[in-house]
Backbone as a chain_set.jsonl record, in Angstrom:
{"seq": "MKETITKIIAIPAGVTVQLGEVLLVKGPKGENRLALQYPKIRLAVVDNKLQLIAEKDTKPFKKLLGTLAALIANAIAGVQEPFIYRLRACYSHFPMAISVSGKELTVKNFLGEIVPRRLTLLPDVTVKVNGSDLEVVSTAKELAGQTAASIEQLCRITNRDRRVFQDGCYIISKPK", "coords": {"N": [[174.37, 91.098, 104.959], [170.752, 91.244, 105.627], [168.741, 88.966, 103.407], [165.885, 88.704, 104.032], [162.801, 90.935, 104.84], [161.316, 90.309, 108.891], [157.834, 91.028, 110.087], [155.61, 90.613, 112.667], [152.884, 89.572, 113.927], [150.504, 89.36, 115.996], [147.617, 87.756, 116.703], [145.156, 88.413, 118.912], [143.281, 86.324, 121.269], [139.482, 85.483, 119.808], [140.339, 86.312, 117.787], [139.856, 86.542, 113.753], [141.542, 85.686, 111.624], [141.435, 85.528, 107.775], [143.87, 84.854, 104.633], [143.371, 86.58, 101.874], [142.892, 88.114, 98.552], [141.775, 89.986, 99.409], [142.576, 91.019, 102.537], [141.339, 89.867, 105.99], [139.529, 90.463, 108.509], [138.013, 88.505, 111.743], [136.008, 90.031, 114.337], [134.584, 89.953, 117.883], [133.055, 92.723, 117.717], [132.698, 92.764, 114.995], [133.697, 93.363, 111.988], [136.074, 93.334, 109.241], [137.406, 94.175, 106.298], [140.99, 94.282, 103.904], [142.644, 95.338, 101.402], [144.697, 94.25, 100.893], [147.4, 93.876, 98.477], [150.305, 93.998, 97.568], [152.91, 93.242, 95.585], [155.665, 91.679, 96.415], [155.63, 91.345, 98.472], [155.553, 89.535, 100.667], [152.414, 87.126, 103.056], [151.653, 85.438, 105.371], [149.786, 83.602, 108.087], [151.136, 81.939, 110.875], [150.473, 79.603, 113.642], [148.975, 81.677, 115.544], [149.778, 84.633, 114.633], [150.377, 86.382, 112.089], [152.974, 86.326, 110.422], [154.64, 89.531, 107.879], [156.075, 88.868, 105.389], [158.942, 90.735, 103.892], [160.461, 90.636, 100.227], [163.521, 92.19, 100.396], [165.212, 93.845, 102.186], [165.149, 96.63, 102.439], [164.912, 100.384, 102.841], [163.114, 101.549, 101.608], [160.496, 99.005, 101.937], [160.673, 98.578, 104.814], [160.175, 101.064, 105.327], [157.365, 100.692, 103.722], [156.226, 97.446, 105.946], [156.336, 98.555, 107.792], [153.8, 100.825, 107.415], [151.7, 98.971, 106.638], [151.502, 97.319, 109.074], [150.829, 98.853, 110.697], [148.392, 99.297, 109.652], [146.868, 96.513, 109.785], [147.363, 96.552, 112.314], [145.193, 97.971, 113.262], [143.142, 96.867, 111.55], [142.944, 94.218, 113.56], [141.922, 96.0, 116.305], [140.866, 97.354, 115.833], [137.924, 95.632, 115.406], [138.41, 94.156, 117.975], [137.44, 95.969, 120.088], [135.106, 98.766, 119.017], [136.145, 101.741, 117.116], [136.042, 105.237, 118.675], [134.785, 108.581, 117.353], [134.271, 111.316, 118.374], [131.49, 114.47, 118.653], [130.735, 117.734, 118.632], [128.099, 120.022, 118.535], [128.308, 123.799, 117.839], [127.156, 126.761, 117.903], [125.826, 129.866, 118.061], [125.017, 132.056, 116.853], [123.235, 131.194, 114.926], [120.513, 128.389, 115.914], [121.059, 125.263, 115.497], [119.9, 122.381, 113.847], [120.747, 118.714, 113.417], [120.985, 115.809, 112.076], [119.769, 112.231, 111.385], [119.213, 109.261, 109.211], [118.711, 106.754, 107.036], [121.391, 106.191, 105.719], [122.514, 109.007, 105.566], [123.116, 112.271, 106.311], [122.147, 114.861, 108.507], [122.679, 118.908, 108.168], [120.382, 121.778, 109.135], [118.924, 124.498, 109.521], [122.246, 125.898, 109.033], [123.899, 128.81, 109.797], [122.42, 130.207, 109.683], [120.923, 128.947, 106.941], [119.204, 128.678, 104.058], [118.516, 126.132, 102.759], [119.561, 122.233, 103.598], [122.556, 121.412, 104.413], [124.55, 118.387, 103.169], [125.12, 115.159, 104.565], [126.666, 112.596, 102.965], [127.454, 109.401, 104.946], [130.274, 106.857, 105.096], [130.688, 103.303, 103.847], [129.325, 100.91, 106.89], [129.598, 102.844, 109.306], [128.774, 104.271, 112.072], [126.204, 106.844, 113.342], [125.605, 108.967, 115.758], [123.105, 110.818, 117.282], [122.995, 113.278, 119.988], [121.571, 115.597, 121.024], [123.654, 118.193, 121.065], [125.33, 116.703, 120.453], [127.812, 114.887, 119.461], [128.565, 111.413, 117.692], [130.335, 109.271, 116.524], [130.924, 105.988, 115.227], [133.436, 102.912, 114.131], [134.544, 100.456, 112.937], [136.677, 100.353, 111.668], [139.153, 102.195, 111.907], [139.872, 104.141, 109.825], [137.877, 104.513, 108.407], [136.14, 105.807, 110.639], [137.37, 108.319, 111.64], [137.473, 109.954, 108.795], [134.465, 110.053, 108.161], [134.343, 112.004, 110.482], [135.333, 114.285, 109.736], [135.12, 115.27, 107.246], [131.829, 115.234, 108.342], [132.833, 117.548, 110.192], [134.366, 119.356, 108.189], [132.265, 120.12, 106.082], [130.643, 121.757, 108.059], [132.0, 123.955, 107.666], [132.998, 127.678, 107.715], [132.588, 130.429, 106.077], [134.645, 132.873, 104.54], [133.723, 134.606, 106.411], [134.096, 136.121, 109.475], [136.646, 134.452, 111.597], [135.861, 134.485, 114.232], [134.972, 135.733, 115.185], [132.382, 134.656, 114.503], [131.835, 131.213, 115.276], [130.857, 128.881, 114.655], [129.398, 125.772, 114.145], [130.348, 121.811, 113.571], [132.775, 120.225, 115.755], [135.357, 118.572, 116.33], [136.114, 116.952, 119.29], [136.964, 114.659, 120.82], [138.762, 111.787, 120.121], [139.335, 108.1, 119.067], [141.933, 106.237, 121.044]], "CA": [[173.401, 91.988, 104.883], [169.684, 90.328, 105.721], [168.369, 88.828, 102.77], [164.695, 89.293, 104.067], [162.871, 91.078, 106.32], [160.368, 89.974, 108.428], [156.571, 91.204, 111.359], [155.842, 89.769, 113.104], [151.827, 90.873, 114.202], [151.003, 88.451, 117.073], [146.565, 87.57, 116.873], [144.591, 87.428, 120.125], [141.607, 84.81, 120.986], [139.009, 85.517, 119.522], [140.476, 86.829, 116.675], [140.488, 85.603, 112.523], [142.094, 86.478, 109.174], [141.923, 84.586, 106.614], [143.657, 85.942, 103.697], [143.345, 86.118, 99.916], [142.626, 88.138, 97.928], [141.227, 90.665, 100.789], [143.145, 90.725, 104.249], [139.905, 89.983, 106.315], [139.736, 90.336, 109.449], [136.98, 89.246, 111.85], [136.349, 89.733, 115.661], [133.193, 89.848, 118.686], [132.225, 93.064, 116.89], [132.322, 93.063, 113.181], [134.956, 92.444, 110.35], [137.126, 94.824, 108.634], [138.04, 94.138, 104.614], [141.867, 94.991, 104.208], [142.83, 95.08, 100.867], [147.119, 95.187, 101.055], [148.725, 94.138, 97.511], [151.647, 94.642, 97.406], [153.524, 92.022, 94.837], [157.194, 91.893, 97.19], [154.934, 91.261, 100.29], [154.029, 87.859, 101.379], [151.097, 87.566, 104.449], [150.862, 84.002, 106.213], [149.103, 83.45, 109.774], [151.026, 81.31, 110.94], [150.311, 79.624, 114.465], [148.12, 82.472, 115.732], [150.197, 85.284, 114.685], [150.548, 86.729, 111.293], [154.052, 87.193, 109.088], [154.885, 90.476, 107.071], [156.844, 89.374, 104.978], [159.985, 91.744, 102.201], [161.957, 90.631, 99.545], [164.369, 93.099, 100.041], [165.989, 93.882, 103.539], [166.159, 98.54, 102.157], [164.473, 101.324, 103.112], [161.333, 101.295, 101.796], [159.899, 98.302, 102.581], [160.194, 98.572, 106.205], [158.297, 101.517, 105.661], [155.733, 100.306, 103.881], [155.943, 96.841, 106.058], [155.645, 99.452, 108.957], [152.876, 101.2, 108.045], [150.556, 98.185, 106.423], [151.8, 96.472, 110.268], [149.81, 99.288, 112.294], [146.876, 98.682, 109.178], [146.636, 95.424, 110.203], [146.596, 96.238, 113.697], [144.2, 99.032, 113.48], [142.029, 96.26, 111.584], [142.653, 93.927, 114.791], [141.649, 96.158, 117.144], [138.533, 97.522, 115.899], [136.963, 94.501, 115.526], [137.398, 93.936, 119.762], [136.283, 97.693, 120.927], [134.856, 99.876, 117.91], [136.872, 103.345, 117.074], [135.102, 105.888, 118.161], [134.535, 109.839, 117.262], [133.082, 112.656, 119.356], [132.277, 116.24, 117.654], [129.935, 118.923, 119.358], [127.573, 121.36, 117.711], [128.491, 124.171, 118.087], [126.112, 127.838, 117.487], [125.289, 131.247, 118.504], [124.031, 132.311, 116.192], [121.753, 130.65, 114.005], [120.559, 127.45, 116.386], [121.095, 124.685, 113.883], [119.686, 121.366, 113.688], [121.401, 118.253, 113.304], [119.956, 114.264, 112.264], [120.812, 111.171, 110.548], [118.332, 109.319, 108.464], [119.633, 105.996, 106.958], [123.202, 107.06, 105.611], [122.726, 110.525, 105.607], [124.177, 113.537, 107.927], [121.195, 116.314, 107.883], [122.44, 119.62, 109.204], [119.833, 122.553, 108.897], [119.127, 126.409, 109.481], [123.504, 125.816, 109.8], [124.062, 130.618, 109.909], [120.186, 130.511, 109.546], [120.315, 129.255, 105.885], [117.596, 127.966, 103.956], [118.939, 124.855, 101.834], [119.933, 122.068, 104.46], [123.866, 121.057, 104.691], [123.523, 116.931, 103.783], [126.4, 114.147, 104.276], [126.348, 110.804, 102.958], [127.307, 108.568, 105.658], [130.722, 105.805, 104.83], [129.854, 101.428, 104.598], [130.33, 100.558, 108.366], [130.453, 103.841, 110.491], [127.243, 104.717, 112.505], [126.361, 108.14, 113.746], [124.679, 108.679, 117.055], [122.745, 112.021, 117.231], [122.679, 113.616, 121.463], [121.091, 116.66, 121.021], [124.524, 118.658, 120.28], [126.996, 116.029, 120.058], [127.3, 113.762, 117.973], [129.022, 109.955, 117.958], [130.536, 108.796, 114.996], [132.096, 104.182, 114.931], [133.235, 102.088, 113.117], [135.45, 99.533, 113.487], [137.558, 101.178, 110.413], [139.535, 103.353, 111.872], [140.493, 104.904, 109.2], [136.595, 104.412, 108.111], [135.878, 106.957, 111.098], [138.381, 109.28, 111.011], [137.3, 110.374, 107.556], [133.584, 110.821, 108.563], [134.032, 112.537, 111.496], [136.669, 115.385, 109.23], [134.154, 115.376, 106.835], [130.954, 116.054, 109.304], [133.903, 118.994, 110.091], [134.064, 120.059, 107.55], [130.226, 120.189, 106.65], [130.147, 123.304, 108.455], [133.111, 125.377, 107.383], [133.082, 128.799, 107.418], [133.907, 130.728, 104.643], [134.179, 134.224, 103.985], [133.352, 135.486, 107.332], [135.52, 136.395, 110.926], [136.33, 133.213, 112.843], [136.363, 134.773, 115.279], [133.634, 135.957, 115.191], [131.451, 133.371, 113.935], [132.944, 129.694, 115.855], [129.207, 128.013, 114.744], [130.445, 124.248, 113.156], [130.497, 120.869, 114.352], [134.612, 120.24, 116.109], [135.784, 116.892, 117.279], [136.394, 116.866, 120.814], [137.835, 113.519, 121.313], [139.621, 110.788, 119.296], [140.057, 106.933, 120.367], [143.533, 106.901, 121.481]], "C": [[172.171, 90.52, 104.476], [169.28, 89.872, 104.566], [166.211, 89.456, 102.411], [164.521, 89.921, 105.242], [161.607, 90.696, 107.089], [158.931, 90.116, 110.044], [156.809, 90.701, 111.374], [153.911, 90.499, 114.35], [150.812, 88.764, 114.935], [147.92, 88.601, 117.407], [145.444, 86.801, 118.329], [143.033, 87.08, 119.727], [140.817, 85.609, 120.738], [138.961, 86.389, 118.26], [140.438, 85.751, 115.803], [140.23, 86.273, 111.719], [142.528, 85.47, 109.11], [142.481, 85.44, 105.874], [143.632, 85.285, 102.564], [144.062, 87.373, 99.369], [141.897, 89.449, 98.772], [141.741, 90.043, 102.079], [141.206, 90.522, 105.03], [139.938, 89.504, 108.121], [138.206, 90.135, 110.635], [136.994, 88.645, 113.761], [134.69, 89.536, 116.623], [132.473, 90.98, 117.357], [132.442, 93.815, 116.102], [133.697, 92.814, 113.043], [135.53, 93.433, 109.717], [138.119, 93.424, 107.362], [139.229, 94.999, 104.911], [142.884, 94.989, 102.43], [145.075, 95.178, 100.001], [147.029, 93.851, 99.468], [149.55, 94.259, 97.266], [152.917, 93.203, 96.26], [154.527, 91.061, 95.44], [156.379, 91.403, 98.887], [154.69, 89.724, 100.594], [153.344, 87.888, 103.046], [150.558, 85.938, 103.996], [151.27, 83.906, 107.635], [150.232, 81.42, 109.994], [151.394, 80.559, 113.182], [149.932, 81.388, 116.103], [149.099, 83.851, 115.386], [150.672, 85.258, 112.867], [152.209, 86.997, 110.994], [154.216, 88.322, 108.283], [156.164, 90.002, 106.566], [158.077, 90.172, 103.365], [160.122, 90.948, 101.453], [163.455, 90.778, 100.086], [164.669, 93.897, 101.619], [166.204, 96.242, 103.214], [164.942, 99.377, 103.312], [162.838, 101.941, 103.021], [160.558, 100.409, 102.056], [160.095, 98.087, 103.67], [159.891, 99.741, 106.367], [157.332, 100.795, 104.983], [155.765, 98.337, 104.387], [154.965, 97.81, 107.861], [154.587, 99.912, 109.175], [151.258, 100.051, 107.217], [150.628, 97.089, 108.177], [150.624, 97.823, 111.079], [148.133, 99.099, 111.736], [146.455, 97.719, 109.906], [146.135, 95.418, 111.424], [145.383, 96.654, 114.342], [143.509, 98.081, 113.565], [142.166, 95.012, 113.507], [141.522, 94.391, 116.052], [140.501, 96.897, 116.902], [137.607, 96.859, 115.725], [137.133, 93.968, 117.403], [136.862, 95.315, 120.452], [136.431, 98.618, 119.49], [136.125, 100.505, 117.919], [135.731, 104.589, 116.801], [135.645, 107.411, 118.279], [133.988, 110.734, 118.014], [133.596, 114.042, 118.873], [130.554, 116.397, 118.315], [130.255, 119.492, 118.185], [127.579, 122.748, 118.236], [128.094, 126.023, 117.96], [125.847, 128.269, 118.573], [124.846, 131.739, 118.407], [122.185, 132.657, 115.88], [121.671, 129.352, 115.657], [120.325, 126.41, 115.443], [120.416, 123.216, 114.65], [120.608, 119.383, 112.955], [120.5, 116.169, 112.779], [120.371, 112.597, 111.366], [119.259, 111.159, 110.03], [119.032, 108.471, 107.249], [121.285, 106.633, 107.001], [122.966, 108.68, 104.674], [122.219, 111.971, 106.417], [122.849, 114.259, 106.785], [122.145, 117.293, 108.656], [121.264, 120.67, 109.018], [119.924, 123.811, 109.956], [120.723, 126.62, 110.291], [123.751, 127.963, 109.128], [123.123, 130.637, 109.522], [120.053, 130.411, 107.353], [119.387, 128.257, 105.699], [117.939, 126.306, 103.135], [119.905, 124.207, 103.605], [121.526, 121.564, 103.829], [124.151, 119.123, 104.685], [125.367, 116.45, 103.206], [125.665, 112.986, 103.911], [127.431, 109.605, 104.185], [128.348, 107.173, 104.694], [130.229, 105.056, 104.342], [130.105, 101.742, 106.026], [130.886, 101.535, 109.551], [128.602, 104.375, 110.396], [126.758, 105.924, 112.886], [125.093, 108.963, 114.719], [124.36, 109.812, 117.587], [123.098, 112.652, 118.959], [122.546, 114.681, 121.893], [122.535, 117.449, 120.034], [125.342, 117.597, 119.609], [126.289, 114.695, 119.258], [128.767, 112.223, 118.122], [128.986, 109.813, 116.576], [131.727, 107.021, 115.148], [131.832, 104.008, 114.476], [134.645, 100.663, 113.792], [137.149, 99.402, 112.618], [137.736, 102.094, 110.692], [139.881, 105.173, 110.75], [138.614, 105.966, 107.853], [135.824, 106.492, 109.365], [136.891, 108.116, 111.65], [137.324, 110.533, 109.761], [135.133, 111.157, 106.878], [133.422, 111.917, 109.98], [134.537, 114.068, 110.396], [135.172, 115.852, 108.408], [132.775, 115.948, 107.294], [131.809, 117.307, 109.472], [133.62, 119.664, 109.501], [132.484, 120.664, 105.933], [129.246, 120.78, 106.713], [130.816, 123.952, 108.696], [132.734, 126.046, 107.437], [133.231, 129.878, 106.912], [134.05, 132.023, 104.31], [133.48, 135.65, 104.792], [134.336, 135.384, 108.479], [135.012, 135.422, 111.662], [136.271, 133.686, 113.902], [135.466, 135.04, 115.854], [132.293, 134.887, 115.643], [132.379, 132.076, 113.908], [131.622, 129.047, 115.596], [130.149, 126.797, 113.529], [130.059, 123.527, 114.413], [132.661, 120.279, 114.592], [134.262, 118.661, 117.058], [136.954, 116.87, 117.764], [137.459, 115.777, 121.391], [138.035, 112.82, 119.806], [139.827, 109.689, 119.983], [142.178, 106.893, 119.811], [144.382, 105.559, 120.784]], "O": [[172.27, 89.523, 103.761], [169.475, 90.951, 104.008], [165.581, 90.035, 101.526], [165.216, 89.88, 106.258], [160.614, 90.641, 106.364], [159.095, 89.339, 110.985], [157.682, 90.04, 110.811], [153.839, 91.436, 115.145], [150.675, 87.637, 114.46], [147.244, 89.359, 118.102], [145.11, 85.663, 118.659], [142.196, 87.26, 118.843], [141.032, 86.703, 121.259], [137.996, 86.989, 117.787], [140.682, 84.584, 116.107], [139.384, 87.023, 111.231], [143.335, 84.734, 109.678], [142.138, 86.62, 105.951], [143.769, 84.107, 102.234], [145.237, 87.702, 99.531], [141.076, 89.774, 97.914], [141.463, 88.945, 102.562], [140.171, 90.996, 104.562], [140.297, 88.465, 108.675], [137.371, 91.038, 110.678], [137.501, 87.672, 114.318], [133.735, 89.018, 116.044], [131.751, 90.614, 116.429], [132.464, 95.045, 116.124], [134.541, 92.254, 113.743], [135.118, 94.569, 109.952], [138.893, 92.473, 107.475], [139.18, 95.987, 105.643], [144.001, 94.487, 102.554], [145.923, 95.699, 99.277], [146.411, 92.829, 99.768], [149.617, 94.969, 96.263], [153.6, 92.374, 96.861], [154.461, 89.859, 95.183], [156.78, 91.25, 100.041], [153.661, 89.054, 100.689], [153.766, 88.569, 103.981], [149.813, 85.422, 103.163], [152.349, 84.021, 108.216], [150.06, 80.309, 109.494], [152.325, 80.992, 113.86], [150.53, 81.784, 117.104], [149.164, 84.335, 116.515], [151.227, 84.266, 112.397], [152.634, 88.055, 111.459], [153.505, 87.927, 107.359], [157.225, 90.439, 107.009], [157.877, 90.039, 102.157], [159.82, 89.919, 102.057], [164.312, 89.903, 100.2], [163.792, 94.73, 101.848], [167.103, 96.949, 103.669], [164.358, 98.925, 104.297], [161.962, 102.425, 103.737], [159.547, 100.892, 102.566], [159.584, 96.989, 103.89], [159.305, 99.97, 107.426], [156.44, 100.256, 105.638], [155.403, 97.616, 103.457], [153.925, 97.762, 108.517], [154.032, 99.861, 110.273], [150.077, 100.39, 107.294], [149.793, 96.198, 108.333], [149.764, 97.541, 111.914], [147.115, 98.906, 112.401], [145.611, 97.991, 110.759], [145.141, 94.829, 111.846], [144.744, 96.219, 115.3], [143.018, 97.754, 114.645], [141.39, 95.233, 114.437], [140.664, 93.696, 116.596], [139.47, 97.033, 117.561], [136.456, 97.282, 115.834], [136.175, 93.503, 118.021], [135.932, 95.446, 121.248], [137.474, 99.048, 118.996], [137.088, 100.051, 118.536], [135.027, 104.927, 115.849], [136.612, 107.688, 118.989], [132.776, 110.564, 118.14], [134.68, 114.602, 118.705], [129.62, 115.603, 118.423], [131.189, 119.631, 117.395], [126.794, 122.933, 119.166], [129.162, 126.635, 117.927], [125.66, 127.719, 119.659], [124.096, 132.254, 119.236], [121.152, 133.29, 116.098], [122.618, 129.389, 116.443], [119.454, 126.571, 114.589], [120.459, 123.052, 115.869], [120.912, 119.346, 111.762], [119.542, 115.653, 113.354], [121.453, 112.272, 110.878], [118.395, 112.031, 110.113], [119.791, 109.068, 106.486], [121.995, 107.209, 107.826], [123.224, 109.122, 103.554], [121.171, 112.396, 106.902], [122.585, 114.311, 105.584], [122.557, 116.861, 109.732], [120.781, 120.03, 108.084], [120.716, 124.013, 110.876], [120.872, 127.114, 111.409], [123.712, 128.161, 107.913], [123.021, 131.478, 108.629], [119.491, 131.213, 106.607], [118.896, 127.406, 106.44], [117.061, 125.456, 103.279], [120.519, 124.893, 104.422], [121.537, 121.351, 102.617], [124.047, 118.478, 105.728], [126.211, 116.815, 102.389], [124.588, 112.517, 104.278], [128.3, 109.042, 103.519], [127.768, 106.506, 103.837], [129.092, 105.403, 104.022], [130.89, 102.614, 106.396], [131.836, 101.422, 110.326], [127.754, 104.646, 109.546], [127.577, 106.443, 112.126], [123.996, 109.392, 114.361], [125.145, 110.171, 118.465], [124.093, 111.949, 119.138], [123.113, 115.049, 122.922], [122.615, 117.406, 118.807], [125.878, 117.634, 118.501], [125.312, 114.071, 118.844], [129.812, 112.409, 118.745], [128.125, 110.06, 115.732], [132.958, 107.0, 115.157], [130.743, 104.221, 113.942], [135.253, 100.326, 114.808], [138.186, 98.767, 112.812], [137.089, 103.056, 110.278], [140.008, 106.39, 110.877], [138.381, 106.971, 107.18], [135.38, 107.591, 109.032], [136.195, 108.777, 112.421], [136.726, 111.58, 110.007], [134.695, 111.947, 106.041], [132.372, 112.475, 110.298], [133.719, 114.98, 110.518], [134.327, 116.612, 108.882], [132.427, 117.018, 106.797], [131.416, 118.241, 108.772], [132.827, 120.574, 109.742], [132.241, 121.606, 105.18], [128.097, 120.822, 106.272], [130.732, 124.674, 109.689], [131.54, 125.808, 107.254], [134.21, 130.487, 107.343], [133.202, 132.282, 103.457], [133.054, 136.757, 104.463], [135.301, 134.622, 108.419], [133.91, 135.236, 112.178], [136.859, 133.007, 114.745], [135.131, 134.643, 116.97], [131.636, 134.57, 116.635], [133.259, 131.791, 113.096], [131.208, 128.548, 116.642], [130.999, 126.901, 112.645], [129.702, 123.901, 115.53], [133.492, 120.072, 113.709], [133.502, 118.096, 117.844], [138.111, 116.817, 117.345], [138.427, 115.947, 122.133], [137.605, 113.197, 118.715], [140.298, 109.712, 121.12], [143.015, 107.227, 118.973], [145.612, 105.52, 120.819]]}, "num_chains": 1, "name": "protein.A"}
């Protein structure tokens, strides 16, 4: 039985990976920081390849290595080409207006409400509004996905028939 298991992730040209307390991935489109602090898993950079080494060859360590490898692969992919989520604002009863100022997204006149709904955007995430279409862009897949989901939840309808009141913001496109 093997005592250690290893996963290897190739680092493409133009991307640098620095190890430390926080894994720093820099590329042409930005940078990502990952706090990977697992005492029984070591990281090493050898010949433009990142090695993840676990001390034991057990099922929990294999699962953890797979998760960490996916997170690091997403960070590397994000600094090469940012992740983009597209949303569409739909309304049939009251015309709503969506605007972004600084790090705050505002939805006005949602279902005729007087008080606007507000959302503070996560760091390193940009939201662009083109009419009724929204575009969430970030180098970190988790941050882009969480922001898109938060926008979708911001315009959630309760205590009404969903078949009649279909107003809201909905995700129409996710990154592959």
